[in-house]
CSV table of C-alpha atoms and ligand atoms in Angstrom, one decimal:
chain,number,residue,atom,x,y,z
V,1,MET,CA,-57.0,36.9,-1.7
V,2,LYS,CA,-54.6,36.8,-4.9
V,3,LEU,CA,-53.4,39.6,-6.5
V,4,GLU,CA,-53.5,38.8,-10.4
V,5,GLY,CA,-52.2,42.3,-11.8
V,6,VAL,CA,-52.5,46.1,-11.5
V,7,GLU,CA,-53.6,48.4,-14.5
V,8,ILE,CA,-52.2,51.9,-13.8
V,9,HIS,CA,-53.9,54.5,-15.5
V,10,HIS,CA,-52.0,57.3,-16.3
V,11,VAL,CA,-54.7,60.6,-15.8
V,12,SER,CA,-54.8,64.1,-16.5
V,13,LEU,CA,-57.8,66.1,-15.4
V,14,PRO,CA,-58.6,69.8,-16.4
V,15,LEU,CA,-58.8,72.4,-13.3
V,16,VAL,CA,-61.5,74.4,-13.1
V,17,GLY,CA,-59.1,76.9,-12.7
V,18,PRO,CA,-55.4,77.3,-11.7
V,19,PHE,CA,-54.6,76.3,-8.6
V,20,ARG,CA,-51.9,78.5,-6.9
V,21,THR,CA,-49.9,77.1,-3.8
V,22,SER,CA,-46.2,78.5,-2.5
V,23,PHE,CA,-45.1,75.8,-4.5
V,24,GLY,CA,-46.7,76.6,-7.6
V,25,THR,CA,-49.3,76.6,-9.6
V,26,GLN,CA,-51.7,73.9,-11.1
V,27,THR,CA,-53.4,73.8,-13.8
V,28,THR,CA,-54.3,69.9,-14.3
V,29,ARG,CA,-54.4,67.2,-12.4
V,30,ASP,CA,-51.9,63.8,-13.3
V,31,LEU,CA,-52.3,61.4,-11.2
V,32,LEU,CA,-52.6,57.6,-11.3
V,33,VAL,CA,-56.0,55.5,-11.0
V,34,LEU,CA,-55.4,51.7,-10.5
V,35,ARG,CA,-57.3,48.9,-11.4
V,36,VAL,CA,-56.2,46.2,-8.9
V,37,VAL,CA,-57.4,43.2,-10.0
V,38,THR,CA,-57.7,39.8,-7.6
V,39,ASP,CA,-59.0,36.3,-7.5
V,40,VAL,CA,-62.3,37.6,-6.0
V,41,GLY,CA,-62.7,40.6,-8.1
V,42,GLU,CA,-61.0,44.3,-8.5
V,43,GLY,CA,-60.6,47.3,-6.4
V,44,TRP,CA,-59.6,51.0,-7.5
V,45,GLY,CA,-56.4,52.7,-5.8
V,46,GLU,CA,-55.2,57.0,-6.5
V,47,CYS,CA,-52.2,57.8,-6.3
V,48,VAL,CA,-52.1,61.3,-5.2
V,49,THR,CA,-48.6,62.2,-6.5
V,50,MET,CA,-47.8,65.5,-8.7
V,51,PRO,CA,-46.1,65.3,-12.1
V,52,SER,CA,-43.1,67.1,-10.0
V,53,PRO,CA,-41.7,66.7,-6.4
V,54,LEU,CA,-42.5,70.0,-5.2
V,55,TYR,CA,-44.8,69.2,-2.6
V,56,SER,CA,-43.2,66.4,-1.0
V,57,ALA,CA,-40.1,64.2,-2.6
V,58,GLU,CA,-42.4,61.7,-4.3
V,59,TYR,CA,-43.7,62.8,-7.9
V,60,THR,CA,-46.1,60.5,-10.1
V,61,GLU,CA,-43.3,59.0,-12.7
V,62,GLY,CA,-41.6,58.1,-9.9
V,63,ALA,CA,-44.3,56.2,-8.2
V,64,ALA,CA,-45.6,54.3,-11.6
V,65,ASP,CA,-41.8,53.1,-11.7
V,66,VAL,CA,-42.0,52.1,-8.0
V,67,LEU,CA,-45.1,50.3,-8.6
V,68,ARG,CA,-44.1,48.6,-11.8
V,69,ARG,CA,-40.4,47.4,-10.6
V,70,PHE,CA,-41.0,47.1,-6.5
V,71,LEU,CA,-44.2,47.5,-5.0
V,72,VAL,CA,-46.8,45.2,-7.8
V,73,PRO,CA,-44.1,42.0,-7.9
V,74,ALA,CA,-43.6,42.1,-3.6
V,75,LEU,CA,-47.4,41.4,-3.6
V,76,ALA,CA,-47.1,38.9,-6.6
V,77,GLY,CA,-47.4,35.1,-5.4
V,78,ARG,CA,-48.8,35.4,-2.6
V,79,SER,CA,-52.4,33.7,-1.2
V,80,ASP,CA,-53.3,35.5,1.8
V,81,LEU,CA,-53.6,39.3,0.5
V,82,ASP,CA,-55.6,41.6,2.0
V,83,GLY,CA,-55.6,45.0,2.5
V,84,ALA,CA,-54.1,44.8,6.2
V,85,ALA,CA,-51.1,42.8,4.6
V,86,VAL,CA,-50.2,45.4,2.0
V,87,LEU,CA,-48.0,47.6,4.1
V,88,PRO,CA,-46.4,45.4,5.9
V,89,ALA,CA,-45.6,43.4,2.6
V,90,LEU,CA,-44.1,46.5,1.3
V,91,ALA,CA,-42.0,47.4,4.2
V,92,ALA,CA,-38.5,46.5,2.7
V,93,VAL,CA,-39.2,49.6,0.1
V,94,LYS,CA,-38.5,52.9,1.8
V,95,GLY,CA,-40.6,55.7,1.5
V,96,HIS,CA,-42.6,56.1,-1.8
V,97,ARG,CA,-45.9,56.7,0.7
V,98,MET,CA,-48.0,57.6,-1.9
V,99,ALA,CA,-47.2,54.9,-4.4
V,100,LYS,CA,-48.0,52.3,-1.1
V,101,ALA,CA,-51.0,54.0,-0.4
V,102,ALA,CA,-52.8,53.3,-3.5
V,103,LEU,CA,-51.8,49.8,-3.9
V,104,GLU,CA,-53.1,49.3,0.2
V,105,MET,CA,-56.2,51.2,-1.0
V,106,GLY,CA,-57.5,49.0,-4.1
V,107,VAL,CA,-56.3,45.6,-2.4
V,108,LEU,CA,-58.3,47.1,0.5
V,109,ASP,CA,-61.2,48.2,-2.5
V,110,ALA,CA,-60.9,44.7,-3.8
V,111,GLU,CA,-61.3,43.0,-0.3
V,112,LEU,CA,-64.4,45.3,0.7
V,113,ARG,CA,-66.3,44.9,-2.1
V,114,ALA,CA,-65.9,40.9,-2.3
V,115,ALA,CA,-66.9,41.2,1.3
V,116,GLY,CA,-70.2,43.4,1.0
V,117,ARG,CA,-68.5,45.6,3.8
V,118,SER,CA,-67.9,50.1,3.1
V,119,PHE,CA,-64.8,51.7,3.8
V,120,ALA,CA,-66.6,54.0,6.3
V,121,ARG,CA,-67.4,50.8,8.7
V,122,GLU,CA,-64.4,49.1,8.0
V,123,LEU,CA,-62.4,52.5,9.0
V,124,GLY,CA,-64.9,52.8,11.9
V,125,ALA,CA,-67.1,56.2,10.8
V,126,VAL,CA,-69.6,57.4,12.9
V,127,HIS,CA,-71.2,60.0,11.1
V,128,ASP,CA,-73.1,59.2,7.5
V,129,ARG,CA,-71.8,62.7,6.4
V,130,VAL,CA,-68.9,65.2,7.1
V,131,PRO,CA,-68.5,69.1,7.4
V,132,CYS,CA,-66.7,70.7,4.7
V,133,GLY,CA,-64.1,73.3,4.2
V,134,VAL,CA,-62.3,74.8,1.3
V,135,SER,CA,-58.9,75.3,0.2
V,136,VAL,CA,-58.7,78.9,-1.8
V,137,GLY,CA,-55.3,79.2,-3.8
V,138,ILE,CA,-53.3,82.6,-3.7
V,139,MET,CA,-54.6,85.0,-6.3
V,140,ASP,CA,-53.3,87.9,-7.9
V,141,SER,CA,-55.1,90.5,-6.0
V,142,ILE,CA,-57.1,90.7,-2.8
V,143,PRO,CA,-60.6,91.3,-4.6
V,144,GLU,CA,-60.3,88.4,-7.0
V,145,LEU,CA,-59.3,86.7,-3.0
V,146,LEU,CA,-63.0,88.3,-1.9
V,147,ASP,CA,-64.8,87.0,-4.9
V,148,ALA,CA,-63.6,83.6,-4.9
V,149,VAL,CA,-64.1,83.6,-0.8
V,150,GLY,CA,-67.4,84.8,-1.1
V,151,GLY,CA,-68.3,82.2,-4.1
V,152,TYR,CA,-67.5,79.4,-1.9
V,153,LEU,CA,-69.5,80.6,1.4
V,154,ASP,CA,-72.1,81.2,-0.8
V,155,GLU,CA,-72.1,77.4,-2.0
V,156,GLY,CA,-72.1,76.4,1.7
V,157,TYR,CA,-68.6,75.7,2.5
V,158,LEU,CA,-68.6,75.5,6.2
V,159,ARG,CA,-64.5,76.5,7.1
V,160,ILE,CA,-62.1,78.4,4.6
V,161,LYS,CA,-58.7,77.5,4.1
V,162,LEU,CA,-56.3,80.5,2.6
V,163,LYS,CA,-52.9,79.2,0.9
V,164,ILE,CA,-49.8,81.8,1.9
V,165,GLU,CA,-46.7,82.7,1.5
V,166,PRO,CA,-43.8,85.7,2.2
V,167,GLY,CA,-45.9,88.7,1.0
V,168,TRP,CA,-49.4,87.1,0.8
V,169,ASP,CA,-50.4,86.4,4.3
V,170,VAL,CA,-51.3,89.4,6.8
V,171,GLU,CA,-53.3,91.5,4.1
V,172,PRO,CA,-55.6,88.6,2.5
V,173,VAL,CA,-56.5,87.5,6.1
V,174,ARG,CA,-56.9,90.6,7.4
V,175,ALA,CA,-59.2,91.2,4.0
V,176,VAL,CA,-61.2,88.2,4.4
V,177,ARG,CA,-61.6,89.0,8.4
V,178,GLU,CA,-62.6,92.7,7.7
V,179,ARG,CA,-65.8,91.4,4.6
V,180,PHE,CA,-66.8,88.1,6.0
V,181,GLY,CA,-66.8,88.6,9.9
V,182,ASP,CA,-64.8,86.9,12.9
V,183,GLY,CA,-67.9,83.9,12.7
V,184,VAL,CA,-66.0,81.9,9.7
V,185,LEU,CA,-64.3,79.2,10.4
V,186,LEU,CA,-60.7,80.6,8.6
V,187,GLN,CA,-57.5,78.9,8.7
V,188,VAL,CA,-54.2,79.4,6.4
V,189,ASP,CA,-51.5,76.8,5.1
V,190,ALA,CA,-48.0,77.5,4.3
V,191,ASN,CA,-46.9,74.6,2.9
V,192,THR,CA,-43.4,75.5,3.9
V,193,ALA,CA,-42.9,78.7,2.8
V,194,TYR,CA,-40.9,80.2,6.2
V,195,THR,CA,-38.4,79.8,8.5
V,196,LEU,CA,-38.3,81.0,12.2
V,197,GLY,CA,-36.9,84.0,11.4
V,198,ASP,CA,-40.3,85.0,10.5
V,199,ALA,CA,-41.6,84.0,13.7
V,200,ALA,CA,-42.7,88.0,14.3
V,201,GLN,CA,-44.7,87.9,10.8
V,202,LEU,CA,-46.6,84.9,11.8
V,203,ALA,CA,-47.4,86.0,15.2
V,204,ARG,CA,-49.3,89.4,13.0
V,205,LEU,CA,-51.6,86.6,12.4
V,206,ASP,CA,-51.8,86.1,15.7
V,207,PRO,CA,-55.5,88.7,15.9
V,208,PHE,CA,-57.1,87.0,13.3
V,209,ASP,CA,-58.3,83.9,15.5
V,210,LEU,CA,-57.6,81.5,12.9
V,211,LEU,CA,-58.3,77.9,13.9
V,212,LEU,CA,-54.5,77.2,12.9
V,213,VAL,CA,-51.6,78.0,10.7
V,214,GLU,CA,-50.1,74.7,8.6
V,215,GLN,CA,-46.9,74.1,8.0
V,216,PRO,CA,-45.1,76.8,8.5
V,217,LEU,CA,-41.6,75.6,8.3
V,218,GLU,CA,-39.9,73.1,6.2
V,219,GLU,CA,-41.0,69.0,6.1
V,220,GLU,CA,-38.0,68.3,8.2
V,221,ASP,CA,-38.1,70.7,10.8
V,222,VAL,CA,-40.3,69.3,13.4
V,223,LEU,CA,-38.4,70.8,15.6
V,224,GLY,CA,-38.5,74.3,14.5
V,225,HIS,CA,-42.1,74.4,14.7
V,226,ALA,CA,-41.9,73.3,18.1
V,227,ASP,CA,-39.7,76.8,19.0
V,228,LEU,CA,-42.1,78.3,16.7
V,229,ALA,CA,-45.7,77.4,19.0
V,230,LYS,CA,-43.7,79.5,21.7
V,231,LEU,CA,-43.6,82.5,19.4
V,232,VAL,CA,-46.9,82.4,17.9
V,233,ARG,CA,-50.6,82.0,19.5
V,234,THR,CA,-52.1,80.7,16.3
V,235,PRO,CA,-52.3,77.0,16.7
V,236,ILE,CA,-49.7,74.7,14.7
V,237,CYS,CA,-51.2,71.8,12.2
V,238,LEU,CA,-48.5,69.9,10.8
V,239,ASP,CA,-49.2,68.4,7.1
V,240,GLU,CA,-46.1,67.8,5.6
V,241,SER,CA,-43.8,67.0,8.1
V,242,ILE,CA,-46.3,63.8,9.2
V,243,THR,CA,-45.7,60.4,7.5
V,244,SER,CA,-46.8,57.9,9.7
V,245,ALA,CA,-48.6,57.4,13.3
V,246,ARG,CA,-44.8,57.2,15.2
V,247,ASP,CA,-44.2,60.8,13.8
V,248,ALA,CA,-47.5,62.0,15.0
V,249,ALA,CA,-46.7,60.6,18.3
V,250,ALA,CA,-43.0,62.5,19.0
V,251,ALA,CA,-44.2,66.0,16.8
V,252,ILE,CA,-47.3,65.6,19.6
V,253,ARG,CA,-44.7,65.1,22.4
V,254,LEU,CA,-42.4,68.1,21.4
V,255,GLY,CA,-45.1,69.9,21.0
V,256,ALA,CA,-44.7,71.1,17.7
V,257,CYS,CA,-48.4,70.5,16.6
V,258,SER,CA,-51.4,71.0,18.4
V,259,VAL,CA,-53.2,69.6,15.1
V,260,VAL,CA,-52.5,67.3,12.4
V,261,ASN,CA,-53.9,67.5,9.2
V,262,VAL,CA,-54.5,63.7,8.0
V,263,LYS,CA,-53.4,62.4,4.1
V,264,PRO,CA,-53.8,59.0,3.8
V,265,GLY,CA,-51.4,59.5,0.8
V,266,ARG,CA,-49.1,61.1,2.6
V,267,VAL,CA,-48.9,58.4,5.6
V,268,GLY,CA,-49.0,55.2,3.3
V,269,GLY,CA,-52.5,54.7,3.1
V,270,TYR,CA,-56.0,54.8,4.8
V,271,LEU,CA,-55.2,51.9,7.8
V,272,GLU,CA,-51.9,54.1,8.9
V,273,ALA,CA,-54.3,57.3,8.7
V,274,ARG,CA,-56.7,55.6,10.7
V,275,ARG,CA,-53.5,55.0,13.2
V,276,ILE,CA,-52.7,58.2,13.2
V,277,HIS,CA,-56.2,59.5,13.9
V,278,ASP,CA,-56.1,56.9,17.2
V,279,VAL,CA,-52.8,58.5,18.3
V,280,ALA,CA,-53.8,62.0,18.2
V,281,ALA,CA,-57.2,61.2,19.7
V,282,ALA,CA,-55.7,59.7,22.8
V,283,HIS,CA,-53.8,62.9,23.5
V,284,GLY,CA,-56.7,64.9,22.9
V,285,VAL,CA,-55.1,66.4,19.4
V,286,PRO,CA,-57.9,67.3,16.7
V,287,VAL,CA,-57.4,66.0,13.2
V,288,TRP,CA,-58.9,66.8,9.9
V,289,CYS,CA,-58.7,65.4,6.5
V,290,GLY,CA,-56.4,66.8,4.1
V,291,GLY,CA,-57.1,67.1,0.3
V,292,MET,CA,-54.5,65.9,-2.5
V,293,LEU,CA,-56.9,67.1,-5.1
V,294,GLU,CA,-58.2,63.5,-5.6
V,295,THR,CA,-60.8,62.3,-8.1
V,296,GLY,CA,-63.7,60.6,-6.8
V,297,LEU,CA,-62.3,57.7,-6.0
V,298,GLY,CA,-59.8,58.8,-3.3
V,299,ARG,CA,-62.3,61.4,-2.6
V,300,ALA,CA,-64.6,58.6,-1.3
V,301,ALA,CA,-62.4,57.3,1.0
V,302,ASN,CA,-61.4,60.8,2.3
V,303,VAL,CA,-64.9,61.3,3.2
V,304,ALA,CA,-65.1,57.8,5.0
V,305,LEU,CA,-61.9,58.2,7.0
V,306,ALA,CA,-63.5,62.1,7.9
V,307,ALA,CA,-66.4,60.6,9.6
V,308,LEU,CA,-64.0,59.0,12.1
V,309,PRO,CA,-64.9,60.3,15.7
V,310,GLY,CA,-61.5,62.4,16.2
V,311,PHE,CA,-62.3,64.4,13.1
V,312,THR,CA,-63.5,67.4,15.0
V,313,LEU,CA,-62.1,70.3,12.4
V,314,PRO,CA,-64.0,70.3,8.5
V,315,GLY,CA,-61.6,69.1,6.0
V,316,ASP,CA,-61.0,69.8,3.0
V,317,THR,CA,-62.8,67.3,1.4
V,318,SER,CA,-64.4,69.4,-1.2
V,319,ALA,CA,-67.3,68.6,-3.4
V,320,SER,CA,-65.7,67.4,-7.0
V,321,GLY,CA,-66.9,71.1,-8.1
V,322,ARG,CA,-64.5,72.9,-6.4
V,323,TYR,CA,-61.4,71.4,-8.8
V,324,TYR,CA,-63.3,69.4,-12.0
V,325,ARG,CA,-66.2,70.3,-14.3
V,326,GLU,CA,-66.4,66.3,-14.7
V,327,ASP,CA,-65.2,63.8,-12.0
V,328,ILE,CA,-64.0,60.3,-13.1
V,329,THR,CA,-67.0,59.1,-10.7
V,330,GLU,CA,-70.5,60.5,-10.1
V,331,PRO,CA,-69.6,64.0,-8.6
V,332,PHE,CA,-69.8,64.1,-5.1
V,333,VAL,CA,-72.0,67.5,-4.4
V,334,LEU,CA,-72.4,69.5,-1.4
V,335,ALA,CA,-75.8,69.8,0.7
V,336,ASP,CA,-75.8,72.0,3.5
V,337,GLY,CA,-71.8,72.0,3.4
V,338,HIS,CA,-71.6,68.4,4.2
V,339,LEU,CA,-71.0,65.6,1.6
V,340,ALA,CA,-72.6,62.2,2.2
V,341,VAL,CA,-70.6,58.9,3.3
V,342,PRO,CA,-70.5,56.4,0.9
V,343,GLN,CA,-72.3,53.5,2.2
V,344,GLY,CA,-72.1,50.7,-0.3
V,345,PRO,CA,-69.6,48.2,-0.7
V,346,GLY,CA,-65.7,48.8,-0.6
V,347,LEU,CA,-65.4,52.3,-1.8
V,348,GLY,CA,-68.8,52.8,-2.7
V,349,VAL,CA,-68.4,54.5,-6.3
V,350,LEU,CA,-66.7,53.3,-9.2
V,351,PRO,CA,-65.2,55.2,-12.1
V,352,VAL,CA,-67.6,55.7,-15.4
V,353,PRO,CA,-65.9,53.8,-17.7
V,354,GLU,CA,-66.5,56.6,-20.6
V,355,ARG,CA,-65.0,59.2,-18.2
V,356,LEU,CA,-62.2,57.4,-17.4
V,357,ALA,CA,-61.3,56.7,-20.8
V,358,VAL,CA,-61.4,60.2,-22.1
V,359,VAL,CA,-59.5,61.3,-19.1
V,360,THR,CA,-56.5,58.8,-19.6
V,361,THR,CA,-53.4,59.1,-21.6
V,362,ARG,CA,-52.2,55.7,-21.2
V,363,THR,CA,-52.2,52.4,-19.6
V,364,GLU,CA,-50.3,49.5,-18.4
V,365,TRP,CA,-50.8,46.1,-17.1
V,366,VAL,CA,-48.3,45.0,-14.3
V,367,PRO,CA,-48.7,41.0,-13.4
V,368,GLY,CA,-49.2,40.5,-9.9
L,1,NPQ,C1,-52.3,70.9,1.1
L,1,NPQ,N1,-53.7,70.8,-0.7
L,1,NPQ,O1,-52.8,70.8,2.0
L,1,NPQ,C2,-52.5,70.7,-0.1
L,1,NPQ,C3,-51.4,70.1,-1.5
L,1,NPQ,C4,-51.7,70.5,-2.6
L,1,NPQ,C5,-56.2,71.2,-0.7
L,1,NPQ,O2,-54.7,72.6,-0.2
L,1,NPQ,C6,-51.9,69.1,-7.4
L,1,NPQ,C7,-51.9,68.2,-6.7
L,1,NPQ,C8,-51.7,70.5,-6.6
L,1,NPQ,C9,-51.9,68.4,-5.2
L,1,NPQ,C10,-51.5,71.9,-4.5
L,1,NPQ,C11,-54.9,71.7,-0.7
L,1,NPQ,C12,-52.0,70.6,-5.4
L,1,NPQ,C13,-51.8,69.3,-4.5
L,1,NPQ,C14,-52.1,71.8,-3.2
L,1,NPQ,C15,-51.9,69.0,-3.0
L,1,NPQ,O3,-51.0,71.6,1.4
L,2,MG,MG1,-51.4,71.6,4.0
């Protein structure tokens, strides 16, 4: 394959409601959709950065800049391009994994569409549907939270994740357990909001039989998570700290986590995500597929990934309607708490042209 160029779509999608985490409140989803044009056809990639570097160091305008100035040019002129060649070809550029992941996704989609093979088949999926969880933002009050959780359980979600921060942790968990019972699969995500000095407070979550606590400490503090793991009973899951299969192997060996959240954007793409799955599976460590409020494009690929055998916990692979009144693809709809794994060539879904046009604020063409 040969890259002819990449059309970067700057997209702004309204969220169905504000989504509050320990790092801020989002009301729209501003991200990049890439139309990757090759000599065998086109493919679609999605860059999951946020407009500000609050979840991790990457941010959307920075991703557009590195794509246009460094990443797309690094693939230009190659005649032997395929999905697997992308990350190695970009190795000279440090970091920028979400931008790299988007480009790899688009090239892989073009390759697989041309070959008539699905993402699911390519990655090694073993299920034709995946169980889904939902991530529930921080709310102004407990009654508001209980309404939201009740609504999601009524919709059929099989696992609830509560966003937490200091001052919003034990009480919301207790309230959800009291209202909805011990049978609900329940976990929490701190997005780095705590320190090791908060260990006693985090240990107060022990009695609630949570599946896991996600990323309590800062991104760089893998060793701190290993120390924390000795002070709390809830299993620790890493998200932000894991940016590669090597990180995952190190974190597991250090005892810093006993579960891993796999987000393809965070780790530089779906192929590295599969390697993390493989490393974790070799250690008997369960993984689950995280979410970055993807459009239907990223959601399609995430659902394919989540169908690999080691993804033994429900993911943040929610239905389109959890975030968007109108997605840019045909919507993913929950059926019996599951999403169907797309089986068509490539991602198995395409943007609806009129929908993409409505939410695109700007496009730019970057020649290959
Ligand atoms: C997490 N995701 O697991 C994140 C982080 C996150 C589904 O909880 C806009 C764009 C808002 C990306 C909020 C979920 C976001 C975002 C949170 C990502 O840590
Ligand atoms: Mg997280």
